[in-house]
Tab-separated table of C-alpha atoms in Angstrom:
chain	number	residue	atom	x	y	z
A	1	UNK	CA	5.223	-13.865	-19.352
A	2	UNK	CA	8.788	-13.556	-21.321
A	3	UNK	CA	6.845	-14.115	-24.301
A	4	UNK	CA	4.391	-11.568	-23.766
A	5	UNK	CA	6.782	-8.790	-22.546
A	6	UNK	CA	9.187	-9.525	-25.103
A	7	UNK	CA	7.409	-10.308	-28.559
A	8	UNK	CA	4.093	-11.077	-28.142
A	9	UNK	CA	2.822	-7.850	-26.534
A	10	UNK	CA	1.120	-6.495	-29.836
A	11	UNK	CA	-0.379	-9.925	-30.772
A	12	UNK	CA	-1.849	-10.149	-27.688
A	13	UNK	CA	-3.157	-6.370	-27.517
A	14	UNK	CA	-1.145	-5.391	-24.826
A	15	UNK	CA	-0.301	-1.618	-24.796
A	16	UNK	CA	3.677	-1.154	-24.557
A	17	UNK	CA	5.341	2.040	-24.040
A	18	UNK	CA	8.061	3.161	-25.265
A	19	UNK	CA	10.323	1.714	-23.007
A	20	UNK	CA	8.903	-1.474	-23.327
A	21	UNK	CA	6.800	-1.469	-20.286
A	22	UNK	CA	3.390	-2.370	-19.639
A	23	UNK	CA	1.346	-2.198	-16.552
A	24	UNK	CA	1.155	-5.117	-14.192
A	25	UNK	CA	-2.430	-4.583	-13.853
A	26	UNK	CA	-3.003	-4.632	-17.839
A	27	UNK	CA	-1.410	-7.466	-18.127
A	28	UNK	CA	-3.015	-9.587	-15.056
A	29	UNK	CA	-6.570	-8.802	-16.661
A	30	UNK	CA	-5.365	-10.405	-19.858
A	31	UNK	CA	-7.489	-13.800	-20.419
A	32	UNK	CA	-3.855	-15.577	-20.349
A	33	UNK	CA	-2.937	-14.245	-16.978
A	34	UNK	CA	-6.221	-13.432	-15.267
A	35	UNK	CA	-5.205	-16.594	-12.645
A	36	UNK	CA	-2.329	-14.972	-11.477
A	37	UNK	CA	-1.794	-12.617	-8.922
A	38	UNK	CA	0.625	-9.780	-8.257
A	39	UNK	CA	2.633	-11.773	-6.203
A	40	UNK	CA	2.982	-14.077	-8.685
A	41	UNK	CA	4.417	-11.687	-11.327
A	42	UNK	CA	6.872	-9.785	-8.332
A	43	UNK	CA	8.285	-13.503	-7.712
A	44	UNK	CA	9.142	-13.585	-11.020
A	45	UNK	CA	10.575	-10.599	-11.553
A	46	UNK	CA	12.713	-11.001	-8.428
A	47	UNK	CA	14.190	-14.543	-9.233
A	48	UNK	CA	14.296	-13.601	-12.981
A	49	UNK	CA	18.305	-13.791	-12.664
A	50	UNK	CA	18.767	-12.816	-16.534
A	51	UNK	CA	16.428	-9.812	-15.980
A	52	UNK	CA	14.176	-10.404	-18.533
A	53	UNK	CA	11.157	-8.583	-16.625
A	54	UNK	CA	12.178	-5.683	-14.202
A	55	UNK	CA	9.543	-3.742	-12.053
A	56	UNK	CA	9.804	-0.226	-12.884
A	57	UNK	CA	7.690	1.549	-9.782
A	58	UNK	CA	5.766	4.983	-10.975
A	59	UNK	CA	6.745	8.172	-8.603
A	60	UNK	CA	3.111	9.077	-9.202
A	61	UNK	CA	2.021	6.131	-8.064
A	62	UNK	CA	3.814	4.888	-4.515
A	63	UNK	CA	3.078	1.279	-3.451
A	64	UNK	CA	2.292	2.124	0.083
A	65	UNK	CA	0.314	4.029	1.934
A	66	UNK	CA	-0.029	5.475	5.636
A	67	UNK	CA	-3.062	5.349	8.171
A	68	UNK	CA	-3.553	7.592	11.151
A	69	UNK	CA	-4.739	6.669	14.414
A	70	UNK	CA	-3.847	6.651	18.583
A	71	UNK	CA	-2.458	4.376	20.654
A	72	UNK	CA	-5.370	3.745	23.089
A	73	UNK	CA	-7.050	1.634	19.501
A	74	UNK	CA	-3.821	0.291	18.599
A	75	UNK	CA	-4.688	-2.983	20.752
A	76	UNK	CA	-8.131	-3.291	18.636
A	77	UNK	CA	-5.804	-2.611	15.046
A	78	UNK	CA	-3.062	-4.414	15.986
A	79	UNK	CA	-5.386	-8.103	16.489
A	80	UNK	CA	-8.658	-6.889	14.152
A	81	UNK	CA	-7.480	-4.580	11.672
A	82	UNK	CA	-8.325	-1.252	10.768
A	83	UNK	CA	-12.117	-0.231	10.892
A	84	UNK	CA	-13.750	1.676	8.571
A	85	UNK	CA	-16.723	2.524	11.312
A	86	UNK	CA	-19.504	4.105	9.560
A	87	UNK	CA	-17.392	5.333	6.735
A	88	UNK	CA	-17.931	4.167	2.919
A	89	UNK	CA	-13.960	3.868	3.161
A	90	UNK	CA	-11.086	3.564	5.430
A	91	UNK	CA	-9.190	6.874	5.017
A	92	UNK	CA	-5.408	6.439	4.032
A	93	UNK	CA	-2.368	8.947	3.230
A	94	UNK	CA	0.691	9.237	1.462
A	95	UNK	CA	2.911	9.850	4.330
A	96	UNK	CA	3.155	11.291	7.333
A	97	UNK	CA	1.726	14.371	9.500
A	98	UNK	CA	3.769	17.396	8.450
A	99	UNK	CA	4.643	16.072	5.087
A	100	UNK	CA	3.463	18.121	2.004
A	101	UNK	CA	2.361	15.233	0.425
A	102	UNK	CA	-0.519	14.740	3.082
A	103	UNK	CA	-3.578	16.906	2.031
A	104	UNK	CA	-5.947	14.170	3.683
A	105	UNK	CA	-6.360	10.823	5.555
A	106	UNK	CA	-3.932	11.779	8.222
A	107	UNK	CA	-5.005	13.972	11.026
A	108	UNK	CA	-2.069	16.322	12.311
A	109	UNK	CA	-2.855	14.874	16.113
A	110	UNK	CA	-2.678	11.143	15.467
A	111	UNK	CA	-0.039	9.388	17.130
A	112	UNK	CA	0.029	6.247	15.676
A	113	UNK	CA	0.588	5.140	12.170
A	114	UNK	CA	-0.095	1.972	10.297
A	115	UNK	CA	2.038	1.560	6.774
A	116	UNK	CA	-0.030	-0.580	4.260
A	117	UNK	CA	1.087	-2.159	0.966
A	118	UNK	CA	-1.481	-0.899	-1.714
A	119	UNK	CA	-1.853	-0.366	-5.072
A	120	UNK	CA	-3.243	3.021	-5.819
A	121	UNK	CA	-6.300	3.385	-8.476
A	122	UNK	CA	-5.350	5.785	-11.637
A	123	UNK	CA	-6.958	8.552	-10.210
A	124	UNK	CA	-4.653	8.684	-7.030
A	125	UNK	CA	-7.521	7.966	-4.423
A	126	UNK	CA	-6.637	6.650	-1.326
A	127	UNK	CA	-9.148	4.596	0.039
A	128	UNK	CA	-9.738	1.394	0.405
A	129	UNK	CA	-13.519	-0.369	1.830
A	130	UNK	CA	-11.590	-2.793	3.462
A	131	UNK	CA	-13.078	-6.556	3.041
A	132	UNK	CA	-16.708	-7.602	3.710
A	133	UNK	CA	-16.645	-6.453	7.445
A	134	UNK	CA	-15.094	-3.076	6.889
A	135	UNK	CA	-11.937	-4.160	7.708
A	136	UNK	CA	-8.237	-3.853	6.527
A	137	UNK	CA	-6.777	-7.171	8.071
A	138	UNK	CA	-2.896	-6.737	10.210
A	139	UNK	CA	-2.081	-9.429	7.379
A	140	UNK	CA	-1.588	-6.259	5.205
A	141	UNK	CA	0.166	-4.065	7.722
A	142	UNK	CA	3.420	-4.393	7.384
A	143	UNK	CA	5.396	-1.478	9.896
A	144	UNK	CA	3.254	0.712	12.990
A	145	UNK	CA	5.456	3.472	14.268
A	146	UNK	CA	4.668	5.192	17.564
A	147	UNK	CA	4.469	9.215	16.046
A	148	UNK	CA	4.451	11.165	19.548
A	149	UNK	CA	5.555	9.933	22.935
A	150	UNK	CA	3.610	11.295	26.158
A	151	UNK	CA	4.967	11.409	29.930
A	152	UNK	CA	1.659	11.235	31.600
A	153	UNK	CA	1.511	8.789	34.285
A	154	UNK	CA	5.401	8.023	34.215
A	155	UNK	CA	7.227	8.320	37.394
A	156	UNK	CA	10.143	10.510	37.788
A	157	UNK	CA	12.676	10.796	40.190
A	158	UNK	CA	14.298	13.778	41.044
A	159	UNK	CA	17.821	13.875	42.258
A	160	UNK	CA	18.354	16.308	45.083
């Protein structure tokens, strides 16, 4: 890896910028490094203590991603996953109802919300057909926030 990032990236075709990036995903489809995963190269970026490779994230390309659902299937999502029914895809978003960012994948009355890690294709989609079954596992879920609260059937007491 130090080799390719720091002198071999033209011998081995790899396309540097000119900051001396390239892309992860370039790179892990290279014959050299097509047995190693992501995780492999963010290990060694993080215990790289001369910082020979640093991750540089792209704003236009966020590493997570949001999906929108209610509490009453949170049970279901939180021990199956997330379903993507009789969709092609499970529907994800870049953030949260109300932010500008969200144009779809998120409706306005969820209030639930599963945070995924993902990697997001060139083109920006955000979908994902899940594994086999349809399904994005809780082994890639990594925070659920509760969006809206509701006081239906809570007891109050009233003092006099």
């Amino acid at each position: 890896l130090s080799y390719a990032l720091r002198h071999g990236a033209s011998k081995m075709a790899l396309q540097m910028n000119s900051d001396g990036f390239v892309f992860v995903e370039e790179l892990l489809a290279h014959k050299q490094f097509h047995s190693f995963s992501l995780e492999d190269v963010e290990r060694v970026v993080v215990t790289d203590l001369e910082l020979r490779a640093v991750a540089l994230d792209d704003p236009d390309y966020p590493r997570e991603a949001v999906h929108g659902s209610y509490m009453k299937h949170w049970p279901s999502i939180h021990s199956q996953g997330i379903s993507r029914m009789n969709r092609t895809h499970i529907h994800l978003a870049p953030a949260l109802p109300g932010d500008g960012r969200v144009i779809s994948g998120m409706r306005q009355s969820c209030d639930r919300a599963v945070w995924d890690s993902i990697f997001w294709s060139e083109n920006g989609v955000l979908l994902t057909p899940g594994d086999a079954a349809g399904m994005l596992p809780p082994c890639y879920f990594y925070r659920a926030q509760r969006l809206k609260t509701s006081l239906k059937g809570t007891k109050c007491q009233v003092a006099p």
